[in-house]
PDB file of N, CA and C in Angstrom:
ATOM      1  N   UNK A   1     -28.016 -29.791 -17.667  1.00 47.00           N
ATOM      2  CA  UNK A   1     -27.999 -29.764 -16.271  1.00 47.00           C
ATOM      3  C   UNK A   1     -26.992 -30.472 -15.433  1.00 47.00           C
ATOM      4  N   UNK A   2     -26.195 -31.645 -15.976  1.00 48.00           N
ATOM      5  CA  UNK A   2     -25.141 -31.937 -15.607  1.00 48.00           C
ATOM      6  C   UNK A   2     -23.826 -30.800 -15.697  1.00 48.00           C
ATOM      7  N   UNK A   3     -23.526 -30.096 -16.810  1.00 49.00           N
ATOM      8  CA  UNK A   3     -22.808 -29.077 -16.786  1.00 49.00           C
ATOM      9  C   UNK A   3     -22.779 -27.922 -15.877  1.00 49.00           C
ATOM     10  N   UNK A   4     -24.069 -27.430 -15.654  1.00 50.00           N
ATOM     11  CA  UNK A   4     -24.241 -26.544 -14.831  1.00 50.00           C
ATOM     12  C   UNK A   4     -24.069 -27.036 -13.301  1.00 50.00           C
ATOM     13  N   UNK A   5     -24.176 -28.114 -13.083  1.00 50.00           N
ATOM     14  CA  UNK A   5     -24.045 -28.619 -11.608  1.00 50.00           C
ATOM     15  C   UNK A   5     -22.415 -28.721 -11.426  1.00 50.00           C
ATOM     16  N   UNK A   6     -21.701 -28.962 -12.579  1.00 54.00           N
ATOM     17  CA  UNK A   6     -20.382 -29.326 -12.415  1.00 54.00           C
ATOM     18  C   UNK A   6     -19.517 -28.044 -12.393  1.00 54.00           C
ATOM     19  N   UNK A   7     -20.016 -26.917 -13.093  1.00 58.00           N
ATOM     20  CA  UNK A   7     -19.802 -25.600 -13.062  1.00 58.00           C
ATOM     21  C   UNK A   7     -19.771 -25.085 -11.518  1.00 58.00           C
ATOM     22  N   UNK A   8     -21.013 -25.205 -11.251  1.00 65.00           N
ATOM     23  CA  UNK A   8     -21.464 -24.626  -9.827  1.00 65.00           C
ATOM     24  C   UNK A   8     -20.234 -25.190  -8.665  1.00 65.00           C
ATOM     25  N   UNK A   9     -19.816 -26.489  -9.036  1.00 69.00           N
ATOM     26  CA  UNK A   9     -18.869 -27.112  -7.687  1.00 69.00           C
ATOM     27  C   UNK A   9     -17.947 -26.443  -8.361  1.00 69.00           C
ATOM     28  N   UNK A  10     -17.522 -26.622  -9.351  1.00 70.00           N
ATOM     29  CA  UNK A  10     -16.233 -26.084  -9.614  1.00 70.00           C
ATOM     30  C   UNK A  10     -16.012 -24.321  -8.796  1.00 70.00           C
ATOM     31  N   UNK A  11     -17.018 -23.582  -9.005  1.00 67.00           N
ATOM     32  CA  UNK A  11     -16.884 -22.484  -8.546  1.00 67.00           C
ATOM     33  C   UNK A  11     -17.013 -22.345  -7.182  1.00 67.00           C
ATOM     34  N   UNK A  12     -17.648 -22.991  -6.307  1.00 70.00           N
ATOM     35  CA  UNK A  12     -17.704 -23.240  -4.965  1.00 70.00           C
ATOM     36  C   UNK A  12     -16.288 -23.796  -4.402  1.00 70.00           C
ATOM     37  N   UNK A  13     -15.750 -24.653  -5.138  1.00 72.00           N
ATOM     38  CA  UNK A  13     -14.426 -25.112  -4.729  1.00 72.00           C
ATOM     39  C   UNK A  13     -13.328 -23.868  -4.894  1.00 72.00           C
ATOM     40  N   UNK A  14     -13.591 -22.979  -5.969  1.00 66.00           N
ATOM     41  CA  UNK A  14     -12.473 -21.881  -5.981  1.00 66.00           C
ATOM     42  C   UNK A  14     -12.882 -20.991  -5.217  1.00 66.00           C
ATOM     43  N   UNK A  15     -13.922 -20.709  -4.818  1.00 63.00           N
ATOM     44  CA  UNK A  15     -14.510 -19.668  -3.685  1.00 63.00           C
ATOM     45  C   UNK A  15     -13.720 -20.180  -2.168  1.00 63.00           C
ATOM     46  N   UNK A  16     -14.038 -21.277  -1.986  1.00 68.00           N
ATOM     47  CA  UNK A  16     -13.652 -21.948  -0.761  1.00 68.00           C
ATOM     48  C   UNK A  16     -11.925 -22.111  -0.584  1.00 68.00           C
ATOM     49  N   UNK A  17     -11.302 -21.920  -1.520  1.00 65.00           N
ATOM     50  CA  UNK A  17      -9.798 -21.961  -1.639  1.00 65.00           C
ATOM     51  C   UNK A  17      -9.204 -20.490  -1.621  1.00 65.00           C
ATOM     52  N   UNK A  18     -10.206 -19.366  -1.818  1.00 62.00           N
ATOM     53  CA  UNK A  18      -9.756 -18.192  -2.038  1.00 62.00           C
ATOM     54  C   UNK A  18      -9.509 -17.439  -0.690  1.00 62.00           C
ATOM     55  N   UNK A  19      -8.362 -16.881  -0.361  1.00 63.00           N
ATOM     56  CA  UNK A  19      -8.032 -16.149   0.769  1.00 63.00           C
ATOM     57  C   UNK A  19      -8.242 -14.584   0.387  1.00 63.00           C
ATOM     58  N   UNK A  20      -9.250 -14.050   1.161  1.00 58.00           N
ATOM     59  CA  UNK A  20      -9.554 -12.898   0.720  1.00 58.00           C
ATOM     60  C   UNK A  20      -8.323 -11.828   0.807  1.00 58.00           C
ATOM     61  N   UNK A  21      -7.515 -12.140   1.750  1.00 60.00           N
ATOM     62  CA  UNK A  21      -6.595 -11.445   2.238  1.00 60.00           C
ATOM     63  C   UNK A  21      -5.458 -11.347   0.950  1.00 60.00           C
ATOM     64  N   UNK A  22      -5.255 -12.549   0.641  1.00 63.00           N
ATOM     65  CA  UNK A  22      -4.163 -12.577  -0.507  1.00 63.00           C
ATOM     66  C   UNK A  22      -4.832 -12.196  -2.040  1.00 63.00           C
ATOM     67  N   UNK A  23      -6.137 -12.085  -2.020  1.00 66.00           N
ATOM     68  CA  UNK A  23      -6.601 -11.647  -3.201  1.00 66.00           C
ATOM     69  C   UNK A  23      -6.262  -9.998  -3.437  1.00 66.00           C
ATOM     70  N   UNK A  24      -6.469  -9.369  -2.881  1.00 77.00           N
ATOM     71  CA  UNK A  24      -6.006  -7.752  -2.736  1.00 77.00           C
ATOM     72  C   UNK A  24      -7.245  -7.129  -3.575  1.00 77.00           C
ATOM     73  N   UNK A  25      -8.401  -7.655  -3.414  1.00 86.00           N
ATOM     74  CA  UNK A  25      -9.280  -6.877  -4.248  1.00 86.00           C
ATOM     75  C   UNK A  25      -9.934  -5.848  -3.433  1.00 86.00           C
ATOM     76  N   UNK A  26      -9.992  -5.921  -1.939  1.00 89.00           N
ATOM     77  CA  UNK A  26     -10.491  -4.739  -1.027  1.00 89.00           C
ATOM     78  C   UNK A  26      -9.643  -3.426  -1.328  1.00 89.00           C
ATOM     79  N   UNK A  27      -8.378  -3.768  -1.416  1.00 92.00           N
ATOM     80  CA  UNK A  27      -7.968  -2.031  -1.654  1.00 92.00           C
ATOM     81  C   UNK A  27      -8.322  -1.777  -3.112  1.00 92.00           C
ATOM     82  N   UNK A  28      -8.402  -2.966  -4.005  1.00 93.00           N
ATOM     83  CA  UNK A  28      -8.722  -2.197  -5.581  1.00 93.00           C
ATOM     84  C   UNK A  28     -10.198  -1.372  -5.475  1.00 93.00           C
ATOM     85  N   UNK A  29     -10.939  -2.418  -4.983  1.00 94.00           N
ATOM     86  CA  UNK A  29     -12.263  -1.656  -4.630  1.00 94.00           C
ATOM     87  C   UNK A  29     -12.478  -0.272  -3.819  1.00 94.00           C
ATOM     88  N   UNK A  30     -11.604  -0.009  -3.050  1.00 95.00           N
ATOM     89  CA  UNK A  30     -11.810   1.253  -2.176  1.00 95.00           C
ATOM     90  C   UNK A  30     -11.096   2.259  -3.161  1.00 95.00           C
ATOM     91  N   UNK A  31     -10.167   1.856  -3.943  1.00 96.00           N
ATOM     92  CA  UNK A  31      -9.605   2.969  -5.000  1.00 96.00           C
ATOM     93  C   UNK A  31     -10.613   3.027  -6.353  1.00 96.00           C
ATOM     94  N   UNK A  32     -11.493   2.141  -6.625  1.00 97.00           N
ATOM     95  CA  UNK A  32     -12.099   2.148  -7.670  1.00 97.00           C
ATOM     96  C   UNK A  32     -13.188   3.322  -7.241  1.00 97.00           C
ATOM     97  N   UNK A  33     -13.835   2.919  -6.114  1.00 97.00           N
ATOM     98  CA  UNK A  33     -15.034   3.938  -5.335  1.00 97.00           C
ATOM     99  C   UNK A  33     -14.083   5.272  -5.306  1.00 97.00           C
ATOM    100  N   UNK A  34     -12.881   5.600  -4.806  1.00 97.00           N
ATOM    101  CA  UNK A  34     -12.500   7.028  -5.054  1.00 97.00           C
ATOM    102  C   UNK A  34     -12.506   7.431  -6.420  1.00 97.00           C
ATOM    103  N   UNK A  35     -11.974   6.834  -7.476  1.00 97.00           N
ATOM    104  CA  UNK A  35     -12.058   6.810  -8.969  1.00 97.00           C
ATOM    105  C   UNK A  35     -13.524   7.371  -9.390  1.00 97.00           C
ATOM    106  N   UNK A  36     -14.620   6.597  -8.762  1.00 97.00           N
ATOM    107  CA  UNK A  36     -15.841   6.992  -9.191  1.00 97.00           C
ATOM    108  C   UNK A  36     -16.377   8.231  -8.974  1.00 97.00           C
ATOM    109  N   UNK A  37     -15.749   8.512  -7.414  1.00 97.00           N
ATOM    110  CA  UNK A  37     -16.113   9.949  -6.816  1.00 97.00           C
ATOM    111  C   UNK A  37     -15.650  10.953  -7.791  1.00 97.00           C
ATOM    112  N   UNK A  38     -14.678  10.687  -8.505  1.00 96.00           N
ATOM    113  CA  UNK A  38     -13.989  12.182  -9.008  1.00 96.00           C
ATOM    114  C   UNK A  38     -14.877  12.407 -10.543  1.00 96.00           C
ATOM    115  N   UNK A  39     -15.778  11.391 -10.950  1.00 95.00           N
ATOM    116  CA  UNK A  39     -16.491  11.195 -12.177  1.00 95.00           C
ATOM    117  C   UNK A  39     -17.406  10.363 -12.199  1.00 95.00           C
ATOM    118  N   UNK A  40     -18.733  10.848 -10.993  1.00 96.00           N
ATOM    119  CA  UNK A  40     -19.338  10.274 -10.783  1.00 96.00           C
ATOM    120  C   UNK A  40     -20.545  10.259 -11.942  1.00 96.00           C
ATOM    121  N   UNK A  41     -20.907  11.088 -12.666  1.00 95.00           N
ATOM    122  CA  UNK A  41     -21.728  11.122 -13.596  1.00 95.00           C
ATOM    123  C   UNK A  41     -21.139  10.694 -14.889  1.00 95.00           C
ATOM    124  N   UNK A  42     -20.126  10.972 -15.297  1.00 94.00           N
ATOM    125  CA  UNK A  42     -19.882  10.773 -16.736  1.00 94.00           C
ATOM    126  C   UNK A  42     -18.893   9.428 -16.849  1.00 94.00           C
ATOM    127  N   UNK A  43     -18.099   9.002 -15.521  1.00 96.00           N
ATOM    128  CA  UNK A  43     -17.438   7.978 -15.685  1.00 96.00           C
ATOM    129  C   UNK A  43     -15.932   8.404 -16.537  1.00 96.00           C
ATOM    130  N   UNK A  44     -15.288   7.238 -16.542  1.00 96.00           N
ATOM    131  CA  UNK A  44     -13.903   7.344 -17.304  1.00 96.00           C
ATOM    132  C   UNK A  44     -13.996   6.892 -18.718  1.00 96.00           C
ATOM    133  N   UNK A  45     -14.960   6.526 -19.211  1.00 94.00           N
ATOM    134  CA  UNK A  45     -15.101   6.012 -20.424  1.00 94.00           C
ATOM    135  C   UNK A  45     -15.134   4.438 -20.692  1.00 94.00           C
ATOM    136  N   UNK A  46     -16.280   4.126 -21.552  1.00 94.00           N
ATOM    137  CA  UNK A  46     -16.442   2.849 -21.563  1.00 94.00           C
ATOM    138  C   UNK A  46     -15.262   1.914 -22.094  1.00 94.00           C
ATOM    139  N   UNK A  47     -14.725   0.622 -21.117  1.00 93.00           N
ATOM    140  CA  UNK A  47     -13.603   0.184 -21.567  1.00 93.00           C
ATOM    141  C   UNK A  47     -12.189   0.597 -21.127  1.00 93.00           C
ATOM    142  N   UNK A  48     -12.301   1.615 -20.376  1.00 94.00           N
ATOM    143  CA  UNK A  48     -11.118   2.434 -20.089  1.00 94.00           C
ATOM    144  C   UNK A  48     -10.836   2.160 -18.717  1.00 94.00           C
ATOM    145  N   UNK A  49     -10.990   0.981 -18.169  1.00 96.00           N
ATOM    146  CA  UNK A  49     -10.622   0.699 -16.961  1.00 96.00           C
ATOM    147  C   UNK A  49      -9.247   0.481 -16.759  1.00 96.00           C
ATOM    148  N   UNK A  50      -8.847  -0.315 -17.780  1.00 95.00           N
ATOM    149  CA  UNK A  50      -6.987  -0.777 -17.895  1.00 95.00           C
ATOM    150  C   UNK A  50      -6.241   0.397 -18.089  1.00 95.00           C
ATOM    151  N   UNK A  51      -6.928   1.698 -18.830  1.00 96.00           N
ATOM    152  CA  UNK A  51      -5.973   2.729 -18.988  1.00 96.00           C
ATOM    153  C   UNK A  51      -6.086   3.899 -17.896  1.00 96.00           C
ATOM    154  N   UNK A  52      -7.301   4.024 -17.078  1.00 96.00           N
ATOM    155  CA  UNK A  52      -7.558   5.055 -16.368  1.00 96.00           C
ATOM    156  C   UNK A  52      -7.353   4.627 -14.778  1.00 96.00           C
ATOM    157  N   UNK A  53      -7.528   3.358 -14.559  1.00 96.00           N
ATOM    158  CA  UNK A  53      -7.134   2.850 -12.945  1.00 96.00           C
ATOM    159  C   UNK A  53      -5.785   3.018 -12.715  1.00 96.00           C
ATOM    160  N   UNK A  54      -4.599   2.992 -13.349  1.00 95.00           N
ATOM    161  CA  UNK A  54      -3.317   2.984 -12.878  1.00 95.00           C
ATOM    162  C   UNK A  54      -3.062   4.513 -12.295  1.00 95.00           C
ATOM    163  N   UNK A  55      -4.137   5.705 -12.910  1.00 95.00           N
ATOM    164  CA  UNK A  55      -3.803   7.003 -12.260  1.00 95.00           C
ATOM    165  C   UNK A  55      -4.399   6.985 -10.825  1.00 95.00           C
ATOM    166  N   UNK A  56      -5.276   6.206 -10.263  1.00 96.00           N
ATOM    167  CA  UNK A  56      -5.732   6.109  -9.110  1.00 96.00           C
ATOM    168  C   UNK A  56      -5.106   5.029  -8.246  1.00 96.00           C
ATOM    169  N   UNK A  57      -4.407   4.164  -8.474  1.00 94.00           N
ATOM    170  CA  UNK A  57      -3.701   3.161  -7.730  1.00 94.00           C
ATOM    171  C   UNK A  57      -2.396   3.493  -6.673  1.00 94.00           C
ATOM    172  N   UNK A  58      -2.385   3.082  -5.605  1.00 94.00           N
ATOM    173  CA  UNK A  58      -1.344   3.436  -4.820  1.00 94.00           C
ATOM    174  C   UNK A  58      -0.508   1.992  -4.378  1.00 94.00           C
ATOM    175  N   UNK A  59       0.292   2.056  -3.357  1.00 93.00           N
ATOM    176  CA  UNK A  59       1.064   1.163  -2.830  1.00 93.00           C
ATOM    177  C   UNK A  59       0.011  -0.010  -2.043  1.00 93.00           C
ATOM    178  N   UNK A  60      -0.894   0.606  -2.107  1.00 92.00           N
ATOM    179  CA  UNK A  60      -1.789  -0.770  -1.340  1.00 92.00           C
ATOM    180  C   UNK A  60      -2.165  -2.027  -2.288  1.00 92.00           C
ATOM    181  N   UNK A  61      -1.890  -1.730  -3.679  1.00 90.00           N
ATOM    182  CA  UNK A  61      -2.676  -2.787  -4.579  1.00 90.00           C
ATOM    183  C   UNK A  61      -1.208  -3.134  -5.119  1.00 90.00           C
ATOM    184  N   UNK A  62      -1.209  -4.777  -5.189  1.00 87.00           N
ATOM    185  CA  UNK A  62       0.066  -5.222  -5.935  1.00 87.00           C
ATOM    186  C   UNK A  62      -0.554  -5.910  -7.039  1.00 87.00           C
ATOM    187  N   UNK A  63       0.173  -6.214  -7.956  1.00 86.00           N
ATOM    188  CA  UNK A  63      -0.107  -7.048  -9.261  1.00 86.00           C
ATOM    189  C   UNK A  63      -0.573  -5.851 -10.306  1.00 86.00           C
ATOM    190  N   UNK A  64      -1.203  -6.435 -11.086  1.00 89.00           N
ATOM    191  CA  UNK A  64      -1.506  -5.760 -12.461  1.00 89.00           C
ATOM    192  C   UNK A  64      -3.364  -6.046 -12.457  1.00 89.00           C
ATOM    193  N   UNK A  65      -4.059  -5.001 -12.467  1.00 91.00           N
ATOM    194  CA  UNK A  65      -5.526  -4.922 -12.547  1.00 91.00           C
ATOM    195  C   UNK A  65      -5.953  -4.401 -13.927  1.00 91.00           C
ATOM    196  N   UNK A  66      -6.477  -5.073 -14.711  1.00 93.00           N
ATOM    197  CA  UNK A  66      -7.165  -4.645 -16.061  1.00 93.00           C
ATOM    198  C   UNK A  66      -8.594  -4.623 -15.945  1.00 93.00           C
ATOM    199  N   UNK A  67      -9.113  -4.973 -14.983  1.00 93.00           N
ATOM    200  CA  UNK A  67     -10.472  -5.039 -14.418  1.00 93.00           C
ATOM    201  C   UNK A  67     -10.696  -4.711 -12.953  1.00 93.00           C
ATOM    202  N   UNK A  68     -12.058  -4.150 -12.654  1.00 92.00           N
ATOM    203  CA  UNK A  68     -12.033  -4.005 -11.207  1.00 92.00           C
ATOM    204  C   UNK A  68     -12.684  -5.380 -10.657  1.00 92.00           C
ATOM    205  N   UNK A  69     -12.850  -6.489 -11.169  1.00 89.00           N
ATOM    206  CA  UNK A  69     -13.338  -7.782 -10.808  1.00 89.00           C
ATOM    207  C   UNK A  69     -14.537  -7.720  -9.928  1.00 89.00           C
ATOM    208  N   UNK A  70     -15.373  -6.358 -10.111  1.00 91.00           N
ATOM    209  CA  UNK A  70     -16.777  -6.154  -9.852  1.00 91.00           C
ATOM    210  C   UNK A  70     -17.404  -5.673 -11.008  1.00 91.00           C
ATOM    211  N   UNK A  71     -18.508  -6.391 -11.559  1.00 92.00           N
ATOM    212  CA  UNK A  71     -19.111  -5.587 -12.744  1.00 92.00           C
ATOM    213  C   UNK A  71     -19.667  -4.442 -12.399  1.00 92.00           C
ATOM    214  N   UNK A  72     -20.415  -4.260 -11.325  1.00 93.00           N
ATOM    215  CA  UNK A  72     -21.265  -3.076 -10.963  1.00 93.00           C
ATOM    216  C   UNK A  72     -20.389  -1.954 -10.737  1.00 93.00           C
ATOM    217  N   UNK A  73     -19.027  -2.004  -9.964  1.00 95.00           N
ATOM    218  CA  UNK A  73     -18.043  -1.109  -9.763  1.00 95.00           C
ATOM    219  C   UNK A  73     -17.414  -0.681 -11.221  1.00 95.00           C
ATOM    220  N   UNK A  74     -16.970  -1.704 -12.132  1.00 95.00           N
ATOM    221  CA  UNK A  74     -16.476  -1.385 -13.248  1.00 95.00           C
ATOM    222  C   UNK A  74     -17.561  -0.528 -14.145  1.00 95.00           C
ATOM    223  N   UNK A  75     -18.645  -0.823 -14.112  1.00 95.00           N
ATOM    224  CA  UNK A  75     -19.681  -0.028 -14.956  1.00 95.00           C
ATOM    225  C   UNK A  75     -19.769   1.433 -14.330  1.00 95.00           C
ATOM    226  N   UNK A  76     -19.945   1.460 -13.180  1.00 96.00           N
ATOM    227  CA  UNK A  76     -19.841   2.835 -12.452  1.00 96.00           C
ATOM    228  C   UNK A  76     -18.400   3.470 -13.105  1.00 96.00           C
ATOM    229  N   UNK A  77     -17.349   3.012 -12.868  1.00 96.00           N
ATOM    230  CA  UNK A  77     -16.014   3.621 -13.092  1.00 96.00           C
ATOM    231  C   UNK A  77     -15.988   3.923 -14.717  1.00 96.00           C
ATOM    232  N   UNK A  78     -16.576   3.172 -15.513  1.00 96.00           N
ATOM    233  CA  UNK A  78     -16.624   3.654 -17.147  1.00 96.00           C
ATOM    234  C   UNK A  78     -17.516   4.379 -17.248  1.00 96.00           C
ATOM    235  N   UNK A  79     -18.630   4.454 -16.976  1.00 96.00           N
ATOM    236  CA  UNK A  79     -19.614   5.192 -17.557  1.00 96.00           C
ATOM    237  C   UNK A  79     -20.468   5.933 -16.594  1.00 96.00           C
ATOM    238  N   UNK A  80     -20.269   6.037 -15.284  1.00 95.00           N
ATOM    239  CA  UNK A  80     -20.843   6.617 -14.279  1.00 95.00           C
ATOM    240  C   UNK A  80     -22.197   6.315 -14.054  1.00 95.00           C
ATOM    241  N   UNK A  81     -22.934   6.767 -13.029  1.00 93.00           N
ATOM    242  CA  UNK A  81     -24.197   6.893 -12.595  1.00 93.00           C
ATOM    243  C   UNK A  81     -25.198   7.101 -13.809  1.00 93.00           C
ATOM    244  N   UNK A  82     -25.027   7.996 -14.548  1.00 89.00           N
ATOM    245  CA  UNK A  82     -25.529   8.446 -15.787  1.00 89.00           C
ATOM    246  C   UNK A  82     -25.984   7.518 -16.484  1.00 89.00           C
ATOM    247  N   UNK A  83     -24.902   6.631 -17.061  1.00 87.00           N
ATOM    248  CA  UNK A  83     -24.567   5.872 -18.162  1.00 87.00           C
ATOM    249  C   UNK A  83     -25.195   4.253 -17.592  1.00 87.00           C
ATOM    250  N   UNK A  84     -24.820   4.359 -16.244  1.00 81.00           N
ATOM    251  CA  UNK A  84     -25.335   2.869 -15.583  1.00 81.00           C
ATOM    252  C   UNK A  84     -26.964   2.673 -15.171  1.00 81.00           C
ATOM    253  N   UNK A  85     -27.495   3.871 -15.167  1.00 78.00           N
ATOM    254  CA  UNK A  85     -28.879   3.659 -14.450  1.00 78.00           C
ATOM    255  C   UNK A  85     -29.704   4.520 -15.683  1.00 78.00           C
TER     256      UNK A  85
END
């Protein structure tokens, strides 16, 4: 129980120190949704985010993203609605 409490406080501290404007995740989420719309039922292949996302990224995204940083979005990106549900 003590470990869980310590982990929770560490997570909360990290969230409090995070500046969403500097995280650059909102543009990534927008582009991931656009990519999902191109293959909504089949997705881009399980585990292919690292390979397929660069095809959709634009100048709004800075840095390297090998994950969507959203399990739900990444699952839809990878396997589409048909595989996710």
